[in-house]
PDB file of C-alpha atoms and ligand atoms in Angstrom:
ATOM      1  CA  MET A   1      97.302 115.630 119.171  1.00 44.00           C
ATOM      2  CA  ARG A   2      97.905 119.449 119.179  1.00 44.00           C
ATOM      3  CA  LEU A   3     100.632 121.183 120.686  1.00 40.00           C
ATOM      4  CA  ARG A   4      98.586 122.961 123.184  1.00 41.00           C
ATOM      5  CA  HIS A   5      97.708 120.069 125.014  1.00 41.00           C
ATOM      6  CA  LEU A   6     101.664 118.722 125.206  1.00 41.00           C
ATOM      7  CA  MET A   7     103.991 120.692 126.800  1.00 41.00           C
ATOM      8  CA  ILE A   8     106.282 123.229 124.963  1.00 41.00           C
ATOM      9  CA  ALA A   9     103.480 125.507 123.628  1.00 38.00           C
ATOM     10  CA  ALA A  10     105.167 128.728 125.451  1.00 35.00           C
ATOM     11  CA  SER A  11     108.478 127.437 124.754  1.00 39.00           C
ATOM     12  CA  THR A  12     108.239 126.774 120.973  1.00 38.00           C
ATOM     13  CA  ALA A  13     110.553 129.931 119.844  1.00 35.00           C
ATOM     14  CA  ALA A  14     112.923 128.554 122.374  1.00 36.00           C
ATOM     15  CA  LEU A  15     112.744 125.253 120.795  1.00 38.00           C
ATOM     16  CA  LEU A  16     113.684 126.160 117.127  1.00 35.00           C
ATOM     17  CA  ALA A  17     116.359 128.687 118.727  1.00 36.00           C
ATOM     18  CA  ALA A  18     117.762 125.667 120.245  1.00 37.00           C
ATOM     19  CA  CYS A  19     117.583 123.592 117.116  1.00 37.00           C
ATOM     20  CA  ALA A  20     118.842 125.988 114.928  1.00 36.00           C
ATOM     21  CA  PRO A  21     122.520 125.595 115.693  1.00 36.00           C
ATOM     22  CA  LYS A  22     122.748 121.724 115.612  1.00 36.00           C
ATOM     23  CA  THR A  23     120.706 121.812 112.299  1.00 39.00           C
ATOM     24  CA  PRO A  24     121.746 123.993 109.742  1.00 39.00           C
ATOM     25  CA  ALA A  25     119.956 124.766 106.609  1.00 41.00           C
ATOM     26  CA  PRO A  26     121.330 122.484 103.845  1.00 43.00           C
ATOM     27  CA  ALA A  27     124.603 124.183 102.414  1.00 42.00           C
ATOM     28  CA  PRO A  28     123.603 125.254  98.642  1.00 43.00           C
ATOM     29  CA  GLU A  29     126.532 122.463  97.474  1.00 45.00           C
ATOM     30  CA  ALA A  30     125.623 120.188  99.935  1.00 45.00           C
ATOM     31  CA  ALA A  31     122.037 119.824  97.720  1.00 46.00           C
ATOM     32  CA  ALA A  32     122.046 116.656  96.014  1.00 46.00           C
ATOM     33  CA  PRO A  33     121.048 116.917  92.328  1.00 48.00           C
ATOM     34  CA  GLU A  34     118.038 114.641  91.777  1.00 48.00           C
ATOM     35  CA  ALA A  35     119.871 113.083  88.660  1.00 46.00           C
ATOM     36  CA  GLU A  36     122.699 111.578  91.176  1.00 47.00           C
ATOM     37  CA  VAL A  37     120.081 109.954  92.902  1.00 45.00           C
ATOM     38  CA  GLU A  38     118.232 108.660  89.923  1.00 43.00           C
ATOM     39  CA  THR A  39     121.608 107.370  88.964  1.00 43.00           C
ATOM     40  CA  VAL A  40     122.069 105.402  92.296  1.00 41.00           C
ATOM     41  CA  GLU A  41     118.754 104.060  92.840  1.00 40.00           C
ATOM     42  CA  ALA A  42     117.783 103.674  89.187  1.00 46.00           C
ATOM     43  CA  GLU A  43     117.063 100.041  89.403  1.00 56.00           C
ATOM     44  CA  ALA A  44     116.226  99.879  93.174  1.00 70.00           C
ATOM     45  CA  PRO A  45     112.855  98.758  93.839  1.00 91.00           C
ATOM     46  CA  LEU A  46     110.530 101.222  96.184  1.00 97.00           C
ATOM     47  CA  HIS A  47     111.519 100.607  99.847  1.00 98.00           C
ATOM     48  CA  VAL A  48     110.662 102.638 103.072  1.00 98.00           C
ATOM     49  CA  ASP A  49     112.392 102.859 106.177  1.00 98.00           C
ATOM     50  CA  VAL A  50     110.404 103.313 109.541  1.00 98.00           C
ATOM     51  CA  ILE A  51     111.839 105.895 112.088  1.00 98.00           C
ATOM     52  CA  ASP A  52     111.582 106.347 115.165  1.00 98.00           C
ATOM     53  CA  CYS A  53     110.371 109.945 115.816  1.00 98.00           C
ATOM     54  CA  GLY A  54     109.754 109.862 119.535  1.00 98.00           C
ATOM     55  CA  THR A  55     107.121 108.645 122.054  1.00 98.00           C
ATOM     56  CA  ILE A  56     103.913 109.999 123.583  1.00 98.00           C
ATOM     57  CA  LYS A  57     102.619 108.616 126.702  1.00 98.00           C
ATOM     58  CA  VAL A  58      98.982 109.379 127.535  1.00 96.00           C
ATOM     59  CA  SER A  59      97.990 108.872 131.016  1.00 96.00           C
ATOM     60  CA  ASP A  60      94.278 109.303 130.463  1.00 94.00           C
ATOM     61  CA  LEU A  61      93.302 108.434 126.747  1.00 93.00           C
ATOM     62  CA  ASP A  62      89.549 110.574 127.056  1.00 92.00           C
ATOM     63  CA  ILE A  63      90.230 113.151 124.284  1.00 93.00           C
ATOM     64  CA  PHE A  64      90.643 110.159 121.941  1.00 93.00           C
ATOM     65  CA  SER A  65      87.155 109.262 121.826  1.00 93.00           C
ATOM     66  CA  SER A  66      84.292 111.414 121.620  1.00 94.00           C
ATOM     67  CA  ALA A  67      82.008 108.551 122.882  1.00 91.00           C
ATOM     68  CA  GLY A  68      83.601 108.650 126.475  1.00 92.00           C
ATOM     69  CA  ASP A  69      84.707 105.206 126.293  1.00 91.00           C
ATOM     70  CA  TYR A  70      88.401 105.931 127.117  1.00 92.00           C
ATOM     71  CA  ALA A  71      88.253 108.144 129.930  1.00 93.00           C
ATOM     72  CA  GLY A  72      90.939 106.820 132.607  1.00 93.00           C
ATOM     73  CA  VAL A  73      92.431 104.387 130.001  1.00 93.00           C
ATOM     74  CA  SER A  74      96.243 104.959 129.849  1.00 96.00           C
ATOM     75  CA  ASP A  75      98.747 103.917 126.653  1.00 96.00           C
ATOM     76  CA  THR A  76     101.740 104.774 124.789  1.00 97.00           C
ATOM     77  CA  LEU A  77     101.847 105.971 121.492  1.00 98.00           C
ATOM     78  CA  THR A  78     104.551 106.004 119.134  1.00 98.00           C
ATOM     79  CA  ASP A  79     105.416 108.753 116.578  1.00 98.00           C
ATOM     80  CA  SER A  80     106.956 107.686 113.460  1.00 97.00           C
ATOM     81  CA  CYS A  81     108.523 109.167 110.175  1.00 98.00           C
ATOM     82  CA  PHE A  82     108.712 107.427 106.855  1.00 98.00           C
ATOM     83  CA  LEU A  83     111.298 107.501 104.373  1.00 98.00           C
ATOM     84  CA  VAL A  84     110.006 106.326 101.012  1.00 98.00           C
ATOM     85  CA  LYS A  85     112.905 105.776  98.405  1.00 98.00           C
ATOM     86  CA  HIS A  86     111.446 105.810  95.060  1.00 98.00           C
ATOM     87  CA  PRO A  87     114.467 105.103  92.199  1.00 96.00           C
ATOM     88  CA  ASN A  88     113.031 108.637  91.156  1.00 97.00           C
ATOM     89  CA  GLY A  89     113.543 110.832  94.615  1.00 98.00           C
ATOM     90  CA  ILE A  90     112.805 110.425  98.308  1.00 98.00           C
ATOM     91  CA  LEU A  91     109.944 111.415 100.007  1.00 98.00           C
ATOM     92  CA  LEU A  92     109.716 111.601 104.069  1.00 98.00           C
ATOM     93  CA  TRP A  93     106.234 111.363 105.270  1.00 98.00           C
ATOM     94  CA  ASP A  94     106.054 113.088 108.458  1.00 98.00           C
ATOM     95  CA  LEU A  95     108.261 114.890 110.513  1.00 98.00           C
ATOM     96  CA  GLY A  96     107.889 113.682 114.463  1.00 98.00           C
ATOM     97  CA  LEU A  97     108.275 115.406 117.702  1.00 98.00           C
ATOM     98  CA  PRO A  98     110.257 118.605 117.968  1.00 96.00           C
ATOM     99  CA  GLY A  99     114.168 118.113 117.684  1.00 95.00           C
ATOM    100  CA  MET A 100     114.594 120.279 121.089  1.00 95.00           C
ATOM    101  CA  LEU A 101     113.289 117.008 123.112  1.00 97.00           C
ATOM    102  CA  VAL A 102     116.451 114.728 121.950  1.00 97.00           C
ATOM    103  CA  GLY A 103     118.644 115.138 125.309  1.00 93.00           C
ATOM    104  CA  ASN A 104     116.075 116.411 127.391  1.00 96.00           C
ATOM    105  CA  GLY A 105     114.345 113.315 128.822  1.00 97.00           C
ATOM    106  CA  GLU A 106     110.642 112.954 129.111  1.00 98.00           C
ATOM    107  CA  ASN A 107     108.265 116.160 128.973  1.00 97.00           C
ATOM    108  CA  THR A 108     104.832 116.333 130.980  1.00 96.00           C
ATOM    109  CA  GLN A 109     102.072 118.783 130.093  1.00 91.00           C
ATOM    110  CA  GLY A 110      98.628 117.418 131.539  1.00 93.00           C
ATOM    111  CA  VAL A 111      98.164 113.800 130.378  1.00 95.00           C
ATOM    112  CA  PHE A 112     101.122 113.808 127.854  1.00 95.00           C
ATOM    113  CA  THR A 113     104.638 112.914 128.622  1.00 98.00           C
ATOM    114  CA  VAL A 114     106.693 113.113 125.015  1.00 98.00           C
ATOM    115  CA  SER A 115     110.355 112.199 124.708  1.00 98.00           C
ATOM    116  CA  LEU A 116     112.709 111.827 121.521  1.00 98.00           C
ATOM    117  CA  ASP A 117     115.753 109.771 121.445  1.00 97.00           C
ATOM    118  CA  THR A 118     117.513 111.019 118.325  1.00 97.00           C
ATOM    119  CA  SER A 119     117.019 113.587 115.878  1.00 97.00           C
ATOM    120  CA  LEU A 120     115.576 113.073 112.430  1.00 98.00           C
ATOM    121  CA  THR A 121     118.845 114.178 111.106  1.00 98.00           C
ATOM    122  CA  GLU A 122     121.287 111.501 113.242  1.00 98.00           C
ATOM    123  CA  LYS A 123     118.360 108.981 112.346  1.00 98.00           C
ATOM    124  CA  LEU A 124     118.724 109.610 108.476  1.00 98.00           C
ATOM    125  CA  ALA A 125     122.604 109.522 109.140  1.00 98.00           C
ATOM    126  CA  ASP A 126     122.054 105.742 110.123  1.00 97.00           C
ATOM    127  CA  LEU A 127     120.294 105.141 107.049  1.00 97.00           C
ATOM    128  CA  GLY A 128     123.098 106.700 104.947  1.00 97.00           C
ATOM    129  CA  VAL A 129     121.038 109.750 103.698  1.00 98.00           C
ATOM    130  CA  VAL A 130     121.498 113.533 104.358  1.00 97.00           C
ATOM    131  CA  PRO A 131     118.329 115.806 104.445  1.00 98.00           C
ATOM    132  CA  SER A 132     119.654 117.349 101.335  1.00 97.00           C
ATOM    133  CA  GLU A 133     119.046 114.061  99.555  1.00 98.00           C
ATOM    134  CA  ILE A 134     115.243 114.284 100.330  1.00 98.00           C
ATOM    135  CA  ASN A 135     113.460 115.537  97.441  1.00 98.00           C
ATOM    136  CA  TYR A 136     110.004 115.865  98.942  1.00 98.00           C
ATOM    137  CA  VAL A 137     108.569 116.192 102.404  1.00 98.00           C
ATOM    138  CA  ALA A 138     104.849 115.628 102.803  1.00 98.00           C
ATOM    139  CA  ILE A 139     102.702 115.621 106.533  1.00 98.00           C
ATOM    140  CA  SER A 140      99.789 113.990 107.091  1.00 98.00           C
ATOM    141  CA  HIS A 141      98.616 117.044 109.124  1.00 98.00           C
ATOM    142  CA  SER A 142     100.199 120.000 110.787  1.00 98.00           C
ATOM    143  CA  HIS A 143      99.984 118.979 114.441  1.00 97.00           C
ATOM    144  CA  PHE A 144     103.148 119.064 116.639  1.00 95.00           C
ATOM    145  CA  ASP A 145     104.149 115.498 116.649  1.00 97.00           C
ATOM    146  CA  HIS A 146     103.946 115.687 112.972  1.00 98.00           C
ATOM    147  CA  THR A 147     105.560 118.917 112.032  1.00 98.00           C
ATOM    148  CA  GLY A 148     108.380 118.753 114.564  1.00 97.00           C
ATOM    149  CA  GLN A 149     111.644 118.407 112.809  1.00 98.00           C
ATOM    150  CA  ILE A 150     110.876 120.457 110.091  1.00 98.00           C
ATOM    151  CA  ASP A 151     113.767 122.720 110.576  1.00 97.00           C
ATOM    152  CA  GLN A 152     115.852 119.609 109.352  1.00 97.00           C
ATOM    153  CA  VAL A 153     114.979 119.154 105.899  1.00 98.00           C
ATOM    154  CA  GLN A 154     114.379 122.666 104.608  1.00 98.00           C
ATOM    155  CA  GLY A 155     115.652 121.857 101.072  1.00 98.00           C
ATOM    156  CA  SER A 156     113.076 119.829 100.055  1.00 98.00           C
ATOM    157  CA  THR A 157     109.914 120.251  98.251  1.00 98.00           C
ATOM    158  CA  TRP A 158     106.862 120.772 100.582  1.00 98.00           C
ATOM    159  CA  LEU A 159     103.942 118.628  98.964  1.00 98.00           C
ATOM    160  CA  VAL A 160     100.588 120.149 100.624  1.00 98.00           C
ATOM    161  CA  ASN A 161      96.977 120.416  99.915  1.00 98.00           C
ATOM    162  CA  GLN A 162      95.294 123.817  99.677  1.00 98.00           C
ATOM    163  CA  LYS A 163      92.899 123.027 102.707  1.00 98.00           C
ATOM    164  CA  GLU A 164      95.732 122.169 105.421  1.00 98.00           C
ATOM    165  CA  LYS A 165      97.938 124.992 103.749  1.00 98.00           C
ATOM    166  CA  ASP A 166      95.054 127.605 104.376  1.00 98.00           C
ATOM    167  CA  ALA A 167      94.580 125.905 108.554  1.00 97.00           C
ATOM    168  CA  MET A 168      98.051 126.558 108.839  1.00 98.00           C
ATOM    169  CA  PHE A 169      98.623 130.189 106.829  1.00 98.00           C
ATOM    170  CA  PRO A 170      94.577 131.113 106.823  1.00 97.00           C
ATOM    171  CA  PRO A 171      94.460 133.360 103.712  1.00 97.00           C
ATOM    172  CA  ASP A 172      93.040 136.556 105.624  1.00 97.00           C
ATOM    173  CA  GLY A 173      96.272 136.491 107.321  1.00 95.00           C
ATOM    174  CA  SER A 174      94.637 135.796 110.637  1.00 95.00           C
ATOM    175  CA  ALA A 175      96.477 133.327 113.132  1.00 95.00           C
ATOM    176  CA  PRO A 176      96.321 129.465 112.350  1.00 96.00           C
ATOM    177  CA  TYR A 177      94.165 127.378 113.936  1.00 94.00           C
ATOM    178  CA  ASP A 178      96.327 126.549 117.148  1.00 93.00           C
ATOM    179  CA  PRO A 179      98.269 129.681 117.547  1.00 95.00           C
ATOM    180  CA  SER A 180     101.202 128.195 119.288  1.00 93.00           C
ATOM    181  CA  LEU A 181     101.947 126.011 116.319  1.00 96.00           C
ATOM    182  CA  ALA A 182     103.010 129.643 114.438  1.00 96.00           C
ATOM    183  CA  PRO A 183     106.734 129.205 115.035  1.00 96.00           C
ATOM    184  CA  THR A 184     106.891 125.443 113.526  1.00 97.00           C
ATOM    185  CA  PHE A 185     104.747 126.980 110.458  1.00 98.00           C
ATOM    186  CA  ALA A 186     106.946 129.684 109.922  1.00 97.00           C
ATOM    187  CA  MET A 187     109.447 127.103 108.873  1.00 98.00           C
ATOM    188  CA  PHE A 188     107.690 125.815 106.095  1.00 98.00           C
ATOM    189  CA  SER A 189     107.067 129.125 104.752  1.00 97.00           C
ATOM    190  CA  PRO A 190     110.899 129.724 103.026  1.00 97.00           C
ATOM    191  CA  MET A 191     110.905 126.014 101.609  1.00 98.00           C
ATOM    192  CA  GLU A 192     109.828 125.245  97.850  1.00 98.00           C
ATOM    193  CA  GLN A 193     105.996 124.493  97.732  1.00 98.00           C
ATOM    194  CA  GLN A 194     104.021 122.270  95.527  1.00 98.00           C
ATOM    195  CA  VAL A 195      99.939 122.657  96.197  1.00 98.00           C
ATOM    196  CA  ILE A 196      98.718 119.280  95.188  1.00 98.00           C
ATOM    197  CA  GLY A 197      94.930 117.883  95.014  1.00 97.00           C
ATOM    198  CA  ASP A 198      92.756 115.474  96.576  1.00 97.00           C
ATOM    199  CA  GLU A 199      94.969 112.341  95.372  1.00 98.00           C
ATOM    200  CA  TYR A 200      98.236 112.933  94.258  1.00 98.00           C
ATOM    201  CA  ASP A 201     100.845 110.191  92.878  1.00 98.00           C
ATOM    202  CA  VAL A 202     103.915 111.548  93.775  1.00 98.00           C
ATOM    203  CA  PHE A 203     106.064 109.677  91.296  1.00 97.00           C
ATOM    204  CA  GLY A 204     103.826 109.235  88.598  1.00 97.00           C
ATOM    205  CA  ASP A 205     103.855 105.522  88.189  1.00 96.00           C
ATOM    206  CA  GLY A 206     101.023 105.070  91.226  1.00 97.00           C
ATOM    207  CA  SER A 207     103.363 103.734  93.642  1.00 97.00           C
ATOM    208  CA  VAL A 208     103.096 106.261  96.009  1.00 98.00           C
ATOM    209  CA  VAL A 209     100.133 108.253  96.398  1.00 98.00           C
ATOM    210  CA  ILE A 210      98.967 110.755  99.243  1.00 98.00           C
ATOM    211  CA  PHE A 211      95.349 111.030  99.584  1.00 98.00           C
ATOM    212  CA  GLN A 212      93.085 113.330 101.469  1.00 98.00           C
ATOM    213  CA  THR A 213      91.407 112.026 104.935  1.00 98.00           C
ATOM    214  CA  PRO A 214      90.134 115.200 106.254  1.00 98.00           C
ATOM    215  CA  GLY A 215      88.541 115.729 109.408  1.00 98.00           C
ATOM    216  CA  HIS A 216      90.900 115.000 111.883  1.00 98.00           C
ATOM    217  CA  THR A 217      92.418 118.389 110.533  1.00 98.00           C
ATOM    218  CA  PRO A 218      90.910 120.023 107.525  1.00 98.00           C
ATOM    219  CA  GLY A 219      93.333 118.865 104.981  1.00 98.00           C
ATOM    220  CA  HIS A 220      94.413 115.860 106.803  1.00 98.00           C
ATOM    221  CA  SER A 221      95.895 113.287 104.442  1.00 98.00           C
ATOM    222  CA  SER A 222      97.249 109.054 104.275  1.00 98.00           C
ATOM    223  CA  LEU A 223      99.697 107.613 102.441  1.00 98.00           C
ATOM    224  CA  GLN A 224      99.136 104.905  99.839  1.00 98.00           C
ATOM    225  CA  LEU A 225     102.574 102.445  98.763  1.00 98.00           C
ATOM    226  CA  MET A 226     102.199  99.904  96.349  1.00 98.00           C
ATOM    227  CA  MET A 227     105.433  97.556  97.738  1.00 98.00           C
ATOM    228  CA  PRO A 228     107.175  95.255  95.977  1.00 97.00           C
ATOM    229  CA  GLU A 229     106.840  92.743  98.486  1.00 96.00           C
ATOM    230  CA  SER A 230     104.074  93.370 100.774  1.00 96.00           C
ATOM    231  CA  GLY A 231     101.603  94.727  98.166  1.00 97.00           C
ATOM    232  CA  PRO A 232      99.325  97.681  98.735  1.00 98.00           C
ATOM    233  CA  VAL A 233      99.968  99.557 102.157  1.00 98.00           C
ATOM    234  CA  LEU A 234      98.176 102.158 103.557  1.00 98.00           C
ATOM    235  CA  LEU A 235      99.626 104.723 106.403  1.00 98.00           C
ATOM    236  CA  THR A 236      97.007 106.263 108.198  1.00 98.00           C
ATOM    237  CA  GLY A 237      98.247 109.180 109.701  1.00 98.00           C
ATOM    238  CA  ASP A 238      96.119 110.229 112.437  1.00 98.00           C
ATOM    239  CA  LEU A 239      92.776 109.393 111.243  1.00 98.00           C
ATOM    240  CA  TYR A 240      93.191 106.195 113.802  1.00 98.00           C
ATOM    241  CA  HIS A 241      95.609 106.473 116.307  1.00 96.00           C
ATOM    242  CA  ARG A 242      95.044 103.103 118.066  1.00 94.00           C
ATOM    243  CA  LYS A 243      93.765  99.476 116.791  1.00 94.00           C
ATOM    244  CA  GLU A 244      90.750 100.173 118.909  1.00 90.00           C
ATOM    245  CA  SER A 245      90.133 103.541 117.522  1.00 93.00           C
ATOM    246  CA  ARG A 246      89.864 102.159 114.056  1.00 96.00           C
ATOM    247  CA  GLU A 247      88.068  98.673 115.417  1.00 94.00           C
ATOM    248  CA  LEU A 248      85.247 100.961 116.849  1.00 94.00           C
ATOM    249  CA  LYS A 249      85.656 103.975 114.839  1.00 95.00           C
ATOM    250  CA  ARG A 250      86.429 106.310 117.859  1.00 95.00           C
ATOM    251  CA  VAL A 251      86.811 110.045 116.954  1.00 95.00           C
ATOM    252  CA  PRO A 252      89.206 112.325 119.493  1.00 95.00           C
ATOM    253  CA  ARG A 253      87.080 115.022 121.101  1.00 94.00           C
ATOM    254  CA  PHE A 254      90.104 117.653 119.447  1.00 94.00           C
ATOM    255  CA  ASN A 255      89.413 116.623 115.943  1.00 95.00           C
ATOM    256  CA  PHE A 256      88.295 119.468 113.458  1.00 96.00           C
ATOM    257  CA  ASP A 257      84.886 117.610 112.165  1.00 97.00           C
ATOM    258  CA  GLU A 258      83.781 114.615 113.457  1.00 97.00           C
ATOM    259  CA  ALA A 259      81.388 113.781 110.475  1.00 98.00           C
ATOM    260  CA  GLU A 260      84.139 114.487 107.714  1.00 98.00           C
ATOM    261  CA  THR A 261      86.364 112.284 109.972  1.00 98.00           C
ATOM    262  CA  LEU A 262      83.736 109.403 110.131  1.00 98.00           C
ATOM    263  CA  ALA A 263      83.265 109.862 106.124  1.00 98.00           C
ATOM    264  CA  SER A 264      87.107 109.809 105.866  1.00 98.00           C
ATOM    265  CA  MET A 265      86.836 106.474 108.216  1.00 98.00           C
ATOM    266  CA  ASP A 266      84.547 104.902 105.801  1.00 98.00           C
ATOM    267  CA  ALA A 267      86.330 106.053 102.270  1.00 98.00           C
ATOM    268  CA  PHE A 268      89.608 104.716 103.654  1.00 98.00           C
ATOM    269  CA  GLU A 269      88.725 101.324 104.640  1.00 98.00           C
ATOM    270  CA  ALA A 270      86.666 101.033 101.315  1.00 98.00           C
ATOM    271  CA  ARG A 271      90.028 101.683  99.793  1.00 98.00           C
ATOM    272  CA  ALA A 272      92.033  99.214 101.954  1.00 98.00           C
ATOM    273  CA  GLU A 273      89.186  96.598 101.139  1.00 98.00           C
ATOM    274  CA  ARG A 274      89.343  97.439  97.409  1.00 98.00           C
ATOM    275  CA  LEU A 275      93.206  97.180  97.292  1.00 98.00           C
ATOM    276  CA  GLY A 276      93.386  94.469  99.739  1.00 98.00           C
ATOM    277  CA  ALA A 277      95.990  96.749 101.521  1.00 98.00           C
ATOM    278  CA  LYS A 278      97.614  96.479 104.734  1.00 98.00           C
ATOM    279  CA  VAL A 279      96.950  99.146 107.431  1.00 98.00           C
ATOM    280  CA  ILE A 280      99.598 100.552 109.453  1.00 98.00           C
ATOM    281  CA  ILE A 281      98.351 103.332 111.881  1.00 98.00           C
ATOM    282  CA  GLN A 282     101.149 105.402 112.792  1.00 98.00           C
ATOM    283  CA  HIS A 283     100.745 105.921 116.509  1.00 98.00           C
ATOM    284  CA  GLU A 284     100.090 102.212 116.987  1.00 98.00           C
ATOM    285  CA  PRO A 285     103.665 100.645 118.717  1.00 98.00           C
ATOM    286  CA  ASP A 286     102.444  96.984 117.669  1.00 97.00           C
ATOM    287  CA  ASP A 287     101.913  98.193 114.286  1.00 98.00           C
ATOM    288  CA  ILE A 288     105.311  99.987 114.009  1.00 98.00           C
ATOM    289  CA  GLU A 289     107.163  97.282 115.941  1.00 98.00           C
ATOM    290  CA  ALA A 290     105.960  94.510 113.702  1.00 98.00           C
ATOM    291  CA  LEU A 291     108.035  96.087 110.447  1.00 98.00           C
ATOM    292  CA  ASN A 292     111.201  96.087 112.302  1.00 97.00           C
ATOM    293  CA  GLY A 293     112.143  99.282 110.699  1.00 98.00           C
ATOM    294  CA  GLU A 294     111.046  98.916 107.314  1.00 98.00           C
ATOM    295  CA  ILE A 295     108.498  98.085 104.703  1.00 98.00           C
ATOM    296  CA  ARG A 296     108.935  96.574 101.564  1.00 96.00           C
TER     297      ARG A 296
HETATM  298 ZN1   ZN B 301      99.843 112.435 115.790  1.00 96.41          ZN
END
């Protein structure tokens, strides 16, 4: 969902200012050499920690279905980040709600009430990881609830496809598609960046693949994982927000392109069937709670 639908459109700059002292960029000497990660985890299989990156209560889901059948329905969405640990490095998939929400209870604007109990950095510490150990960051897309804590992983390399990057930073120098997000997007600018194609094999062995599922945003992507115990797993990003969205192929009213979204849903389902993959809808509490904090 988009920041302007939520609460802090006007205070994004304040948000970043508030976050800055708590989450300084990693000192150069704190940067973990990649070789160290490889040495420590050389024999470890792929493992994914599921991190609670906030809660989004929606008092009226109408904007989540262009078919009009969600009007008057309320629901609670979870907001998750995924720490993908590979023997050759660590990828963080999605960045949750803004860190400034920590300690500020529930914030309501319109139909949305958002909250975040603990910052990403603290959650990582609970897992024994410091942000400087994260080699790569990738977002399913650039909305507010997936970019909120970019300030905390500034030492990582940002993997991004050209379409999403152009939506965030229009090549003609104009404002992004949602100008209220510009201060958040600005936090991506100083990072190391790697532009990736429609399908990108992060570690070169097919175990972690970012693939485009455009429509929600121009370069929206999903993540394919080959897990040692679970087998193939697909993380949806916001291709779907709820179980019902997938079953009924409902497209949010605020998507960038409905036809493209429906085509992405078809391609995603074909991939899921081909692989026999388990599908995890990132905002669906039932899907996330069932994981109990990890994907093996
Ligand atoms: Zn979202």
